[in-house]
Amino acid sequence: NAGVTQTPKFQVLKTGQSMTLQCAQDMNHEYMSWYRQDPGMGLRLIHYSVGAGITDQGEVPNGYNVSRSTTEDFPLRLLSAAPSQTSVYFCASSRQGVVYSPLHFGNGTRLTVT
Amino acid sequence: DAKTTQPPSMDCAEGRAANLPCNHSTISGNEYVYWYRQIHSQGPQYIIHGLKNNETNEMASLIITEDRKSSTLILPHATLRDTAVYYCIVRVNNNDMRFGAGTRLTVKP
């Protein structure tokens, strides 16, 4: 049982390049989300999804796109990377339902945009 | 959404109880209090949650005041491995869950 898997672990981009951060979970969780964490700060929610085909914006969605075509995967796309997007990105997942299911986090992707 | 206020940092002696406070004076009746922690640069880890009753699990206890305007997370016997940033979050559920700056707890030998 791998839990939440994020790839790559590290990435360096040049300004203007595009890339996709991958997130996969094998727990059949309906809910998935993406956060970014800048140095010395808390996590800020980028986008989230409550199921396949459903996505919604968090507090800092600008510059990022998401889609949810399967229950397992929730990729985060940077269409034109900017230095302000240098951060650590965390993906999380959980069940949806009456009984609370805690968020399970991946180990993060450390992104540097030069 | 209810906002939370936590002290930026706290120290605790190893083996003693760590009491982490959280104020959430605008909490709504259907909002829960959740606690997560983040050790070093890892992803956050769930600790405990509650609605209005006090809760205890193998990691911690959660004490919620009767008016629900504040709560305290208690780590009964803190160890060096409990050094982390602790987040108090008030939400109905995981949807759109937001983490603030949290409290940086340092457990000292």
mmCIF file with all atom_site columns, N, CA and C in Angstrom, chain A residues 27-98:
data_model
loop_
_atom_site.group_PDB
_atom_site.id
_atom_site.type_symbol
_atom_site.label_atom_id
_atom_site.label_alt_id
_atom_site.label_comp_id
_atom_site.label_asym_id
_atom_site.label_entity_id
_atom_site.label_seq_id
_atom_site.pdbx_PDB_ins_code
_atom_site.Cartn_x
_atom_site.Cartn_y
_atom_site.Cartn_z
_atom_site.occupancy
_atom_site.B_iso_or_equiv
_atom_site.pdbx_formal_charge
_atom_site.auth_seq_id
_atom_site.auth_comp_id
_atom_site.auth_asym_id
_atom_site.auth_atom_id
_atom_site.pdbx_PDB_model_num
ATOM 1   N N  . MET A 1 27 ? -5.649  4.364  -2.455  1.00 0.00 ? 27 MET A N  1
ATOM 2   C CA . MET A 1 27 ? -6.563  4.091  -1.342  1.00 0.00 ? 27 MET A CA 1
ATOM 3   C C  . MET A 1 27 ? -8.025  4.273  -1.737  1.00 0.00 ? 27 MET A C  1
ATOM 4   N N  . ASN A 1 28 ? -8.271  4.487  -3.023  1.00 0.00 ? 28 ASN A N  1
ATOM 5   C CA . ASN A 1 28 ? -9.631  4.688  -3.529  1.00 0.00 ? 28 ASN A CA 1
ATOM 6   C C  . ASN A 1 28 ? -10.308 5.895  -2.874  1.00 0.00 ? 28 ASN A C  1
ATOM 7   N N  . HIS A 1 29 ? -9.504  6.932  -2.612  1.00 0.00 ? 29 HIS A N  1
ATOM 8   C CA . HIS A 1 29 ? -10.036 8.141  -1.990  1.00 0.00 ? 29 HIS A CA 1
ATOM 9   C C  . HIS A 1 29 ? -10.733 9.018  -3.010  1.00 0.00 ? 29 HIS A C  1
ATOM 10  N N  . GLU A 1 30 ? -11.917 9.518  -2.620  1.00 0.00 ? 30 GLU A N  1
ATOM 11  C CA . GLU A 1 30 ? -12.654 10.400 -3.522  1.00 0.00 ? 30 GLU A CA 1
ATOM 12  C C  . GLU A 1 30 ? -12.043 11.812 -3.553  1.00 0.00 ? 30 GLU A C  1
ATOM 13  N N  . TYR A 1 31 ? -11.552 12.276 -2.409  1.00 0.00 ? 31 TYR A N  1
ATOM 14  C CA . TYR A 1 31 ? -11.093 13.653 -2.279  1.00 0.00 ? 31 TYR A CA 1
ATOM 15  C C  . TYR A 1 31 ? -9.582  13.722 -2.491  1.00 0.00 ? 31 TYR A C  1
ATOM 16  N N  . MET A 1 32 ? -9.143  14.689 -3.317  1.00 0.00 ? 32 MET A N  1
ATOM 17  C CA . MET A 1 32 ? -7.719  14.956 -3.501  1.00 0.00 ? 32 MET A CA 1
ATOM 18  C C  . MET A 1 32 ? -7.510  16.452 -3.585  1.00 0.00 ? 32 MET A C  1
ATOM 19  N N  . SER A 1 33 ? -6.323  16.896 -3.186  1.00 0.00 ? 33 SER A N  1
ATOM 20  C CA . SER A 1 33 ? -6.042  18.327 -3.173  1.00 0.00 ? 33 SER A CA 1
ATOM 21  C C  . SER A 1 33 ? -4.561  18.588 -3.351  1.00 0.00 ? 33 SER A C  1
ATOM 22  N N  . TRP A 1 34 ? -4.251  19.825 -3.753  1.00 0.00 ? 34 TRP A N  1
ATOM 23  C CA . TRP A 1 34 ? -2.881  20.286 -3.911  1.00 0.00 ? 34 TRP A CA 1
ATOM 24  C C  . TRP A 1 34 ? -2.658  21.510 -3.039  1.00 0.00 ? 34 TRP A C  1
ATOM 25  N N  . TYR A 1 35 ? -1.510  21.502 -2.343  1.00 0.00 ? 35 TYR A N  1
ATOM 26  C CA . TYR A 1 35 ? -1.088  22.633 -1.528  1.00 0.00 ? 35 TYR A CA 1
ATOM 27  C C  . TYR A 1 35 ? 0.316   23.057 -1.963  1.00 0.00 ? 35 TYR A C  1
ATOM 28  N N  . ARG A 1 36 ? 0.638   24.299 -1.695  1.00 0.00 ? 36 ARG A N  1
ATOM 29  C CA . ARG A 1 36 ? 1.998   24.762 -1.808  1.00 0.00 ? 36 ARG A CA 1
ATOM 30  C C  . ARG A 1 36 ? 2.445   25.312 -0.466  1.00 0.00 ? 36 ARG A C  1
ATOM 31  N N  . GLN A 1 37 ? 3.726   25.161 -0.183  1.00 0.00 ? 37 GLN A N  1
ATOM 32  C CA . GLN A 1 37 ? 4.274   25.670 1.073   1.00 0.00 ? 37 GLN A CA 1
ATOM 33  C C  . GLN A 1 37 ? 5.566   26.418 0.781   1.00 0.00 ? 37 GLN A C  1
ATOM 34  N N  . ASP A 1 38 ? 5.535   27.705 1.047   1.00 0.00 ? 38 ASP A N  1
ATOM 35  C CA . ASP A 1 38 ? 6.716   28.540 0.890   1.00 0.00 ? 38 ASP A CA 1
ATOM 36  C C  . ASP A 1 38 ? 7.522   28.512 2.183   1.00 0.00 ? 38 ASP A C  1
ATOM 37  N N  . PRO A 1 39 ? 8.806   28.820 2.119   1.00 0.00 ? 39 PRO A N  1
ATOM 38  C CA . PRO A 1 39 ? 9.660   28.717 3.304   1.00 0.00 ? 39 PRO A CA 1
ATOM 39  C C  . PRO A 1 39 ? 9.112   29.465 4.507   1.00 0.00 ? 39 PRO A C  1
ATOM 40  N N  . GLY A 1 40 ? 9.031   28.783 5.634   1.00 0.00 ? 40 GLY A N  1
ATOM 41  C CA . GLY A 1 40 ? 8.603   29.398 6.881   1.00 0.00 ? 40 GLY A CA 1
ATOM 42  C C  . GLY A 1 40 ? 7.119   29.704 6.966   1.00 0.00 ? 40 GLY A C  1
ATOM 43  N N  . MET A 1 41 ? 6.355   29.204 6.024   1.00 0.00 ? 41 MET A N  1
ATOM 44  C CA . MET A 1 41 ? 4.924   29.514 6.008   1.00 0.00 ? 41 MET A CA 1
ATOM 45  C C  . MET A 1 41 ? 4.094   28.243 6.071   1.00 0.00 ? 41 MET A C  1
ATOM 46  N N  . GLY A 1 42 ? 2.813   28.424 6.327   1.00 0.00 ? 42 GLY A N  1
ATOM 47  C CA . GLY A 1 42 ? 1.898   27.294 6.324   1.00 0.00 ? 42 GLY A CA 1
ATOM 48  C C  . GLY A 1 42 ? 1.540   26.879 4.910   1.00 0.00 ? 42 GLY A C  1
ATOM 49  N N  . LEU A 1 43 ? 0.719   25.845 4.805   1.00 0.00 ? 43 LEU A N  1
ATOM 50  C CA . LEU A 1 43 ? 0.307   25.358 3.502   1.00 0.00 ? 43 LEU A CA 1
ATOM 51  C C  . LEU A 1 43 ? -0.848  26.191 2.960   1.00 0.00 ? 43 LEU A C  1
ATOM 52  N N  . ARG A 1 44 ? -0.814  26.459 1.677   1.00 0.00 ? 44 ARG A N  1
ATOM 53  C CA . ARG A 1 44 ? -1.906  27.171 1.015   1.00 0.00 ? 44 ARG A CA 1
ATOM 54  C C  . ARG A 1 44 ? -2.531  26.275 -0.052  1.00 0.00 ? 44 ARG A C  1
ATOM 55  N N  . LEU A 1 45 ? -3.843  26.212 -0.033  1.00 0.00 ? 45 LEU A N  1
ATOM 56  C CA . LEU A 1 45 ? -4.572  25.316 -0.921  1.00 0.00 ? 45 LEU A CA 1
ATOM 57  C C  . LEU A 1 45 ? -4.628  25.892 -2.329  1.00 0.00 ? 45 LEU A C  1
ATOM 58  N N  . ILE A 1 46 ? -4.279  25.069 -3.319  1.00 0.00 ? 46 ILE A N  1
ATOM 59  C CA . ILE A 1 46 ? -4.273  25.517 -4.710  1.00 0.00 ? 46 ILE A CA 1
ATOM 60  C C  . ILE A 1 46 ? -5.573  25.106 -5.401  1.00 0.00 ? 46 ILE A C  1
ATOM 61  N N  . HIS A 1 47 ? -5.814  23.810 -5.490  1.00 0.00 ? 47 HIS A N  1
ATOM 62  C CA . HIS A 1 47 ? -7.024  23.250 -6.086  1.00 0.00 ? 47 HIS A CA 1
ATOM 63  C C  . HIS A 1 47 ? -7.390  21.984 -5.312  1.00 0.00 ? 47 HIS A C  1
ATOM 64  N N  . TYR A 1 48 ? -8.663  21.609 -5.424  1.00 0.00 ? 48 TYR A N  1
ATOM 65  C CA . TYR A 1 48 ? -9.069  20.348 -4.840  1.00 0.00 ? 48 TYR A CA 1
ATOM 66  C C  . TYR A 1 48 ? -10.147 19.700 -5.694  1.00 0.00 ? 48 TYR A C  1
ATOM 67  N N  . SER A 1 49 ? -10.393 18.415 -5.421  1.00 0.00 ? 49 SER A N  1
ATOM 68  C CA . SER A 1 49 ? -11.362 17.648 -6.200  1.00 0.00 ? 49 SER A CA 1
ATOM 69  C C  . SER A 1 49 ? -12.085 16.678 -5.270  1.00 0.00 ? 49 SER A C  1
ATOM 70  N N  . VAL A 1 50 ? -13.404 16.620 -5.399  1.00 0.00 ? 50 VAL A N  1
ATOM 71  C CA . VAL A 1 50 ? -14.187 15.712 -4.561  1.00 0.00 ? 50 VAL A CA 1
ATOM 72  C C  . VAL A 1 50 ? -14.547 14.434 -5.300  1.00 0.00 ? 50 VAL A C  1
ATOM 73  N N  . GLY A 1 51 ? -14.062 14.298 -6.522  1.00 0.00 ? 51 GLY A N  1
ATOM 74  C CA . GLY A 1 51 ? -14.309 13.071 -7.274  1.00 0.00 ? 51 GLY A CA 1
ATOM 75  C C  . GLY A 1 51 ? -13.917 13.261 -8.726  1.00 0.00 ? 51 GLY A C  1
ATOM 76  N N  . ALA A 1 52 ? -13.876 12.161 -9.470  1.00 0.00 ? 52 ALA A N  1
ATOM 77  C CA . ALA A 1 52 ? -13.501 12.225 -10.878 1.00 0.00 ? 52 ALA A CA 1
ATOM 78  C C  . ALA A 1 52 ? -14.424 13.177 -11.626 1.00 0.00 ? 52 ALA A C  1
ATOM 79  N N  . GLY A 1 53 ? -13.822 14.069 -12.402 1.00 0.00 ? 53 GLY A N  1
ATOM 80  C CA . GLY A 1 53 ? -14.569 15.031 -13.194 1.00 0.00 ? 53 GLY A CA 1
ATOM 81  C C  . GLY A 1 53 ? -14.974 16.293 -12.459 1.00 0.00 ? 53 GLY A C  1
ATOM 82  N N  . ILE A 1 54 ? -14.627 16.388 -11.172 1.00 0.00 ? 54 ILE A N  1
ATOM 83  C CA . ILE A 1 54 ? -15.025 17.553 -10.355 1.00 0.00 ? 54 ILE A CA 1
ATOM 84  C C  . ILE A 1 54 ? -13.788 18.187 -9.747  1.00 0.00 ? 54 ILE A C  1
ATOM 85  N N  . THR A 1 55 ? -13.569 19.467 -10.039 1.00 0.00 ? 55 THR A N  1
ATOM 86  C CA . THR A 1 55 ? -12.467 20.190 -9.418  1.00 0.00 ? 55 THR A CA 1
ATOM 87  C C  . THR A 1 55 ? -12.956 21.558 -8.967  1.00 0.00 ? 55 THR A C  1
ATOM 88  N N  . ASP A 1 56 ? -12.228 22.144 -8.034  1.00 0.00 ? 56 ASP A N  1
ATOM 89  C CA . ASP A 1 56 ? -12.588 23.468 -7.541  1.00 0.00 ? 56 ASP A CA 1
ATOM 90  C C  . ASP A 1 56 ? -11.326 24.195 -7.107  1.00 0.00 ? 56 ASP A C  1
ATOM 91  N N  . GLN A 1 57 ? -11.430 25.519 -7.046  1.00 0.00 ? 57 GLN A N  1
ATOM 92  C CA . GLN A 1 57 ? -10.272 26.333 -6.713  1.00 0.00 ? 57 GLN A CA 1
ATOM 93  C C  . GLN A 1 57 ? -10.129 26.484 -5.209  1.00 0.00 ? 57 GLN A C  1
ATOM 94  N N  . GLY A 1 58 ? -8.864  26.574 -4.777  1.00 0.00 ? 58 GLY A N  1
ATOM 95  C CA . GLY A 1 58 ? -8.569  26.898 -3.398  1.00 0.00 ? 58 GLY A CA 1
ATOM 96  C C  . GLY A 1 58 ? -8.253  28.374 -3.259  1.00 0.00 ? 58 GLY A C  1
ATOM 97  N N  . GLU A 1 59 ? -7.333  28.711 -2.378  1.00 0.00 ? 59 GLU A N  1
ATOM 98  C CA . GLU A 1 59 ? -7.050  30.118 -2.124  1.00 0.00 ? 59 GLU A CA 1
ATOM 99  C C  . GLU A 1 59 ? -6.008  30.708 -3.061  1.00 0.00 ? 59 GLU A C  1
ATOM 100 N N  . VAL A 1 60 ? -5.165  29.888 -3.706  1.00 0.00 ? 60 VAL A N  1
ATOM 101 C CA . VAL A 1 60 ? -4.127  30.404 -4.609  1.00 0.00 ? 60 VAL A CA 1
ATOM 102 C C  . VAL A 1 60 ? -4.115  29.631 -5.931  1.00 0.00 ? 60 VAL A C  1
ATOM 103 N N  . PRO A 1 61 ? -5.189  29.672 -6.734  1.00 0.00 ? 61 PRO A N  1
ATOM 104 C CA . PRO A 1 61 ? -5.260  28.849 -7.933  1.00 0.00 ? 61 PRO A CA 1
ATOM 105 C C  . PRO A 1 61 ? -4.563  29.419 -9.167  1.00 0.00 ? 61 PRO A C  1
ATOM 106 N N  . ASN A 1 62 ? -4.262  30.721 -9.163  1.00 0.00 ? 62 ASN A N  1
ATOM 107 C CA . ASN A 1 62 ? -3.749  31.351 -10.372 1.00 0.00 ? 62 ASN A CA 1
ATOM 108 C C  . ASN A 1 62 ? -2.392  30.775 -10.782 1.00 0.00 ? 62 ASN A C  1
ATOM 109 N N  . GLY A 1 63 ? -2.282  30.436 -12.073 1.00 0.00 ? 63 GLY A N  1
ATOM 110 C CA . GLY A 1 63 ? -1.042  29.885 -12.611 1.00 0.00 ? 63 GLY A CA 1
ATOM 111 C C  . GLY A 1 63 ? -1.002  28.373 -12.610 1.00 0.00 ? 63 GLY A C  1
ATOM 112 N N  . TYR A 1 64 ? -2.065  27.748 -12.100 1.00 0.00 ? 64 TYR A N  1
ATOM 113 C CA . TYR A 1 64 ? -2.126  26.291 -12.000 1.00 0.00 ? 64 TYR A CA 1
ATOM 114 C C  . TYR A 1 64 ? -3.423  25.766 -12.606 1.00 0.00 ? 64 TYR A C  1
ATOM 115 N N  . ASN A 1 65 ? -3.308  24.624 -13.292 1.00 0.00 ? 65 ASN A N  1
ATOM 116 C CA . ASN A 1 65 ? -4.487  23.930 -13.801 1.00 0.00 ? 65 ASN A CA 1
ATOM 117 C C  . ASN A 1 65 ? -4.523  22.516 -13.257 1.00 0.00 ? 65 ASN A C  1
ATOM 118 N N  . VAL A 1 66 ? -5.723  21.977 -13.064 1.00 0.00 ? 66 VAL A N  1
ATOM 119 C CA . VAL A 1 66 ? -5.880  20.600 -12.636 1.00 0.00 ? 66 VAL A CA 1
ATOM 120 C C  . VAL A 1 66 ? -7.003  19.957 -13.428 1.00 0.00 ? 66 VAL A C  1
ATOM 121 N N  . SER A 1 67 ? -6.979  18.643 -13.430 1.00 0.00 ? 67 SER A N  1
ATOM 122 C CA . SER A 1 67 ? -8.082  17.854 -13.969 1.00 0.00 ? 67 SER A CA 1
ATOM 123 C C  . SER A 1 67 ? -8.123  16.548 -13.178 1.00 0.00 ? 67 SER A C  1
ATOM 124 N N  . ARG A 1 68 ? -9.258  15.904 -13.190 1.00 0.00 ? 68 ARG A N  1
ATOM 125 C CA . ARG A 1 68 ? -9.405  14.633 -12.427 1.00 0.00 ? 68 ARG A CA 1
ATOM 126 C C  . ARG A 1 68 ? -10.186 13.659 -13.311 1.00 0.00 ? 68 ARG A C  1
ATOM 127 N N  . SER A 1 69 ? -9.439  12.940 -14.131 1.00 0.00 ? 69 SER A N  1
ATOM 128 C CA . SER A 1 69 ? -10.091 12.000 -15.038 1.00 0.00 ? 69 SER A CA 1
ATOM 129 C C  . SER A 1 69 ? -10.269 10.627 -14.406 1.00 0.00 ? 69 SER A C  1
ATOM 130 N N  . THR A 1 70 ? -9.494  10.318 -13.392 1.00 0.00 ? 70 THR A N  1
ATOM 131 C CA . THR A 1 70 ? -9.629  9.048  -12.692 1.00 0.00 ? 70 THR A CA 1
ATOM 132 C C  . THR A 1 70 ? -9.663  9.305  -11.186 1.00 0.00 ? 70 THR A C  1
ATOM 133 N N  . THR A 1 71 ? -10.126 8.341  -10.419 1.00 0.00 ? 71 THR A N  1
ATOM 134 C CA . THR A 1 71 ? -10.110 8.477  -8.963  1.00 0.00 ? 71 THR A CA 1
ATOM 135 C C  . THR A 1 71 ? -8.689  8.522  -8.427  1.00 0.00 ? 71 THR A C  1
ATOM 136 N N  . GLU A 1 72 ? -7.768  7.783  -9.076  1.00 0.00 ? 72 GLU A N  1
ATOM 137 C CA . GLU A 1 72 ? -6.418  7.621  -8.537  1.00 0.00 ? 72 GLU A CA 1
ATOM 138 C C  . GLU A 1 72 ? -5.505  8.819  -8.744  1.00 0.00 ? 72 GLU A C  1
ATOM 139 N N  . ASP A 1 73 ? -5.693  9.560  -9.822  1.00 0.00 ? 73 ASP A N  1
ATOM 140 C CA . ASP A 1 73 ? -4.699  10.566 -10.210 1.00 0.00 ? 73 ASP A CA 1
ATOM 141 C C  . ASP A 1 73 ? -5.257  11.986 -10.174 1.00 0.00 ? 73 ASP A C  1
ATOM 142 N N  . PHE A 1 74 ? -4.384  12.916 -9.773  1.00 0.00 ? 74 PHE A N  1
ATOM 143 C CA . PHE A 1 74 ? -4.787  14.332 -9.710  1.00 0.00 ? 74 PHE A CA 1
ATOM 144 C C  . PHE A 1 74 ? -3.563  15.175 -10.064 1.00 0.00 ? 74 PHE A C  1
ATOM 145 N N  . PRO A 1 75 ? -3.245  15.309 -11.336 1.00 0.00 ? 75 PRO A N  1
ATOM 146 C CA . PRO A 1 75 ? -2.053  16.061 -11.747 1.00 0.00 ? 75 PRO A CA 1
ATOM 147 C C  . PRO A 1 75 ? -2.238  17.568 -11.638 1.00 0.00 ? 75 PRO A C  1
ATOM 148 N N  . LEU A 1 76 ? -1.145  18.250 -11.333 1.00 0.00 ? 76 LEU A N  1
ATOM 149 C CA . LEU A 1 76 ? -1.127  19.714 -11.237 1.00 0.00 ? 76 LEU A CA 1
ATOM 150 C C  . LEU A 1 76 ? -0.234  20.252 -12.355 1.00 0.00 ? 76 LEU A C  1
ATOM 151 N N  . ARG A 1 77 ? -0.786  21.110 -13.184 1.00 0.00 ? 77 ARG A N  1
ATOM 152 C CA . ARG A 1 77 ? -0.061  21.632 -14.345 1.00 0.00 ? 77 ARG A CA 1
ATOM 153 C C  . ARG A 1 77 ? 0.330   23.091 -14.144 1.00 0.00 ? 77 ARG A C  1
ATOM 154 N N  . LEU A 1 78 ? 1.601   23.366 -14.413 1.00 0.00 ? 78 LEU A N  1
ATOM 155 C CA . LEU A 1 78 ? 2.076   24.741 -14.482 1.00 0.00 ? 78 LEU A CA 1
ATOM 156 C C  . LEU A 1 78 ? 2.274   25.044 -15.965 1.00 0.00 ? 78 LEU A C  1
ATOM 157 N N  . LEU A 1 79 ? 1.502   25.942 -16.508 1.00 0.00 ? 79 LEU A N  1
ATOM 158 C CA . LEU A 1 79 ? 1.541   26.193 -17.949 1.00 0.00 ? 79 LEU A CA 1
ATOM 159 C C  . LEU A 1 79 ? 2.730   27.066 -18.345 1.00 0.00 ? 79 LEU A C  1
ATOM 160 N N  . SER A 1 80 ? 3.086   28.023 -17.503 1.00 0.00 ? 80 SER A N  1
ATOM 161 C CA . SER A 1 80 ? 4.208   28.923 -17.782 1.00 0.00 ? 80 SER A CA 1
ATOM 162 C C  . SER A 1 80 ? 4.827   29.283 -16.436 1.00 0.00 ? 80 SER A C  1
ATOM 163 N N  . ALA A 1 81 ? 5.848   28.536 -16.047 1.00 0.00 ? 81 ALA A N  1
ATOM 164 C CA . ALA A 1 81 ? 6.391   28.670 -14.700 1.00 0.00 ? 81 ALA A CA 1
ATOM 165 C C  . ALA A 1 81 ? 6.978   30.060 -14.457 1.00 0.00 ? 81 ALA A C  1
ATOM 166 N N  . ALA A 1 82 ? 6.796   30.537 -13.231 1.00 0.00 ? 82 ALA A N  1
ATOM 167 C CA . ALA A 1 82 ? 7.335   31.829 -12.805 1.00 0.00 ? 82 ALA A CA 1
ATOM 168 C C  . ALA A 1 82 ? 8.129   31.620 -11.515 1.00 0.00 ? 82 ALA A C  1
ATOM 169 N N  . PRO A 1 83 ? 9.129   32.473 -11.259 1.00 0.00 ? 83 PRO A N  1
ATOM 170 C CA . PRO A 1 83 ? 9.918   32.333 -10.022 1.00 0.00 ? 83 PRO A CA 1
ATOM 171 C C  . PRO A 1 83 ? 9.052   32.325 -8.765  1.00 0.00 ? 83 PRO A C  1
ATOM 172 N N  . SER A 1 84 ? 7.909   33.012 -8.799  1.00 0.00 ? 84 SER A N  1
ATOM 173 C CA . SER A 1 84 ? 7.020   33.045 -7.638  1.00 0.00 ? 84 SER A CA 1
ATOM 174 C C  . SER A 1 84 ? 6.399   31.683 -7.348  1.00 0.00 ? 84 SER A C  1
ATOM 175 N N  . GLN A 1 85 ? 6.526   30.748 -8.263  1.00 0.00 ? 85 GLN A N  1
ATOM 176 C CA . GLN A 1 85 ? 5.990   29.410 -8.053  1.00 0.00 ? 85 GLN A CA 1
ATOM 177 C C  . GLN A 1 85 ? 7.035   28.456 -7.459  1.00 0.00 ? 85 GLN A C  1
ATOM 178 N N  . THR A 1 86 ? 8.191   28.975 -7.152  1.00 0.00 ? 86 THR A N  1
ATOM 179 C CA . THR A 1 86 ? 9.193   28.200 -6.419  1.00 0.00 ? 86 THR A CA 1
ATOM 180 C C  . THR A 1 86 ? 8.619   27.887 -5.045  1.00 0.00 ? 86 THR A C  1
ATOM 181 N N  . SER A 1 87 ? 8.514   26.601 -4.734  1.00 0.00 ? 87 SER A N  1
ATOM 182 C CA . SER A 1 87 ? 7.835   26.197 -3.513  1.00 0.00 ? 87 SER A CA 1
ATOM 183 C C  . SER A 1 87 ? 7.944   24.683 -3.349  1.00 0.00 ? 87 SER A C  1
ATOM 184 N N  . VAL A 1 88 ? 7.413   24.199 -2.231  1.00 0.00 ? 88 VAL A N  1
ATOM 185 C CA . VAL A 1 88 ? 7.234   22.754 -2.045  1.00 0.00 ? 88 VAL A CA 1
ATOM 186 C C  . VAL A 1 88 ? 5.758   22.470 -2.225  1.00 0.00 ? 88 VAL A C  1
ATOM 187 N N  . TYR A 1 89 ? 5.462   21.511 -3.052  1.00 0.00 ? 89 TYR A N  1
ATOM 188 C CA . TYR A 1 89 ? 4.074   21.187 -3.377  1.00 0.00 ? 89 TYR A CA 1
ATOM 189 C C  . TYR A 1 89 ? 3.696   19.847 -2.739  1.00 0.00 ? 89 TYR A C  1
ATOM 190 N N  . PHE A 1 90 ? 2.567   19.862 -2.026  1.00 0.00 ? 90 PHE A N  1
ATOM 191 C CA . PHE A 1 90 ? 2.068   18.655 -1.385  1.00 0.00 ? 90 PHE A CA 1
ATOM 192 C C  . PHE A 1 90 ? 0.712   18.288 -1.959  1.00 0.00 ? 90 PHE A C  1
ATOM 193 N N  . CYS A 1 91 ? 0.543   16.994 -2.190  1.00 0.00 ? 91 CYS A N  1
ATOM 194 C CA . CYS A 1 91 ? -0.734  16.445 -2.610  1.00 0.00 ? 91 CYS A CA 1
ATOM 195 C C  . CYS A 1 91 ? -1.323  15.684 -1.426  1.00 0.00 ? 91 CYS A C  1
ATOM 196 N N  . ALA A 1 92 ? -2.638  15.724 -1.273  1.00 0.00 ? 92 ALA A N  1
ATOM 197 C CA . ALA A 1 92 ? -3.294  15.025 -0.172  1.00 0.00 ? 92 ALA A CA 1
ATOM 198 C C  . ALA A 1 92 ? -4.569  14.360 -0.670  1.00 0.00 ? 92 ALA A C  1
ATOM 199 N N  . SER A 1 93 ? -4.994  13.305 0.027   1.00 0.00 ? 93 SER A N  1
ATOM 200 C CA . SER A 1 93 ? -6.231  12.630 -0.342  1.00 0.00 ? 93 SER A CA 1
ATOM 201 C C  . SER A 1 93 ? -6.950  12.143 0.904   1.00 0.00 ? 93 SER A C  1
ATOM 202 N N  . SER A 1 94 ? -8.250  11.898 0.759   1.00 0.00 ? 94 SER A N  1
ATOM 203 C CA . SER A 1 94 ? -9.031  11.339 1.860   1.00 0.00 ? 94 SER A CA 1
ATOM 204 C C  . SER A 1 94 ? -10.330 10.758 1.316   1.00 0.00 ? 94 SER A C  1
ATOM 205 N N  . ARG A 1 95 ? -10.987 9.950  2.149   1.00 0.00 ? 95 ARG A N  1
ATOM 206 C CA . ARG A 1 95 ? -12.324 9.494  1.804   1.00 0.00 ? 95 ARG A CA 1
ATOM 207 C C  . ARG A 1 95 ? -13.299 10.655 1.966   1.00 0.00 ? 95 ARG A C  1
ATOM 208 N N  . GLN A 1 96 ? -14.446 10.525 1.353   1.00 0.00 ? 96 GLN A N  1
ATOM 209 C CA . GLN A 1 96 ? -15.536 11.465 1.548   1.00 0.00 ? 96 GLN A CA 1
ATOM 210 C C  . GLN A 1 96 ? -16.678 10.676 2.174   1.00 0.00 ? 96 GLN A C  1
ATOM 211 N N  . GLY A 1 97 ? -17.294 11.228 3.193   1.00 0.00 ? 97 GLY A N  1
ATOM 212 C CA . GLY A 1 97 ? -18.414 10.506 3.767   1.00 0.00 ? 97 GLY A CA 1
ATOM 213 C C  . GLY A 1 97 ? -18.803 11.057 5.111   1.00 0.00 ? 97 GLY A C  1
ATOM 214 N N  . VAL A 1 98 ? -19.700 10.371 5.756   1.00 0.00 ? 98 VAL A N  1
ATOM 215 C CA . VAL A 1 98 ? -20.216 10.839 7.033   1.00 0.00 ? 98 VAL A CA 1
ATOM 216 C C  . VAL A 1 98 ? -19.148 10.728 8.118   1.00 0.00 ? 98 VAL A C  1
#
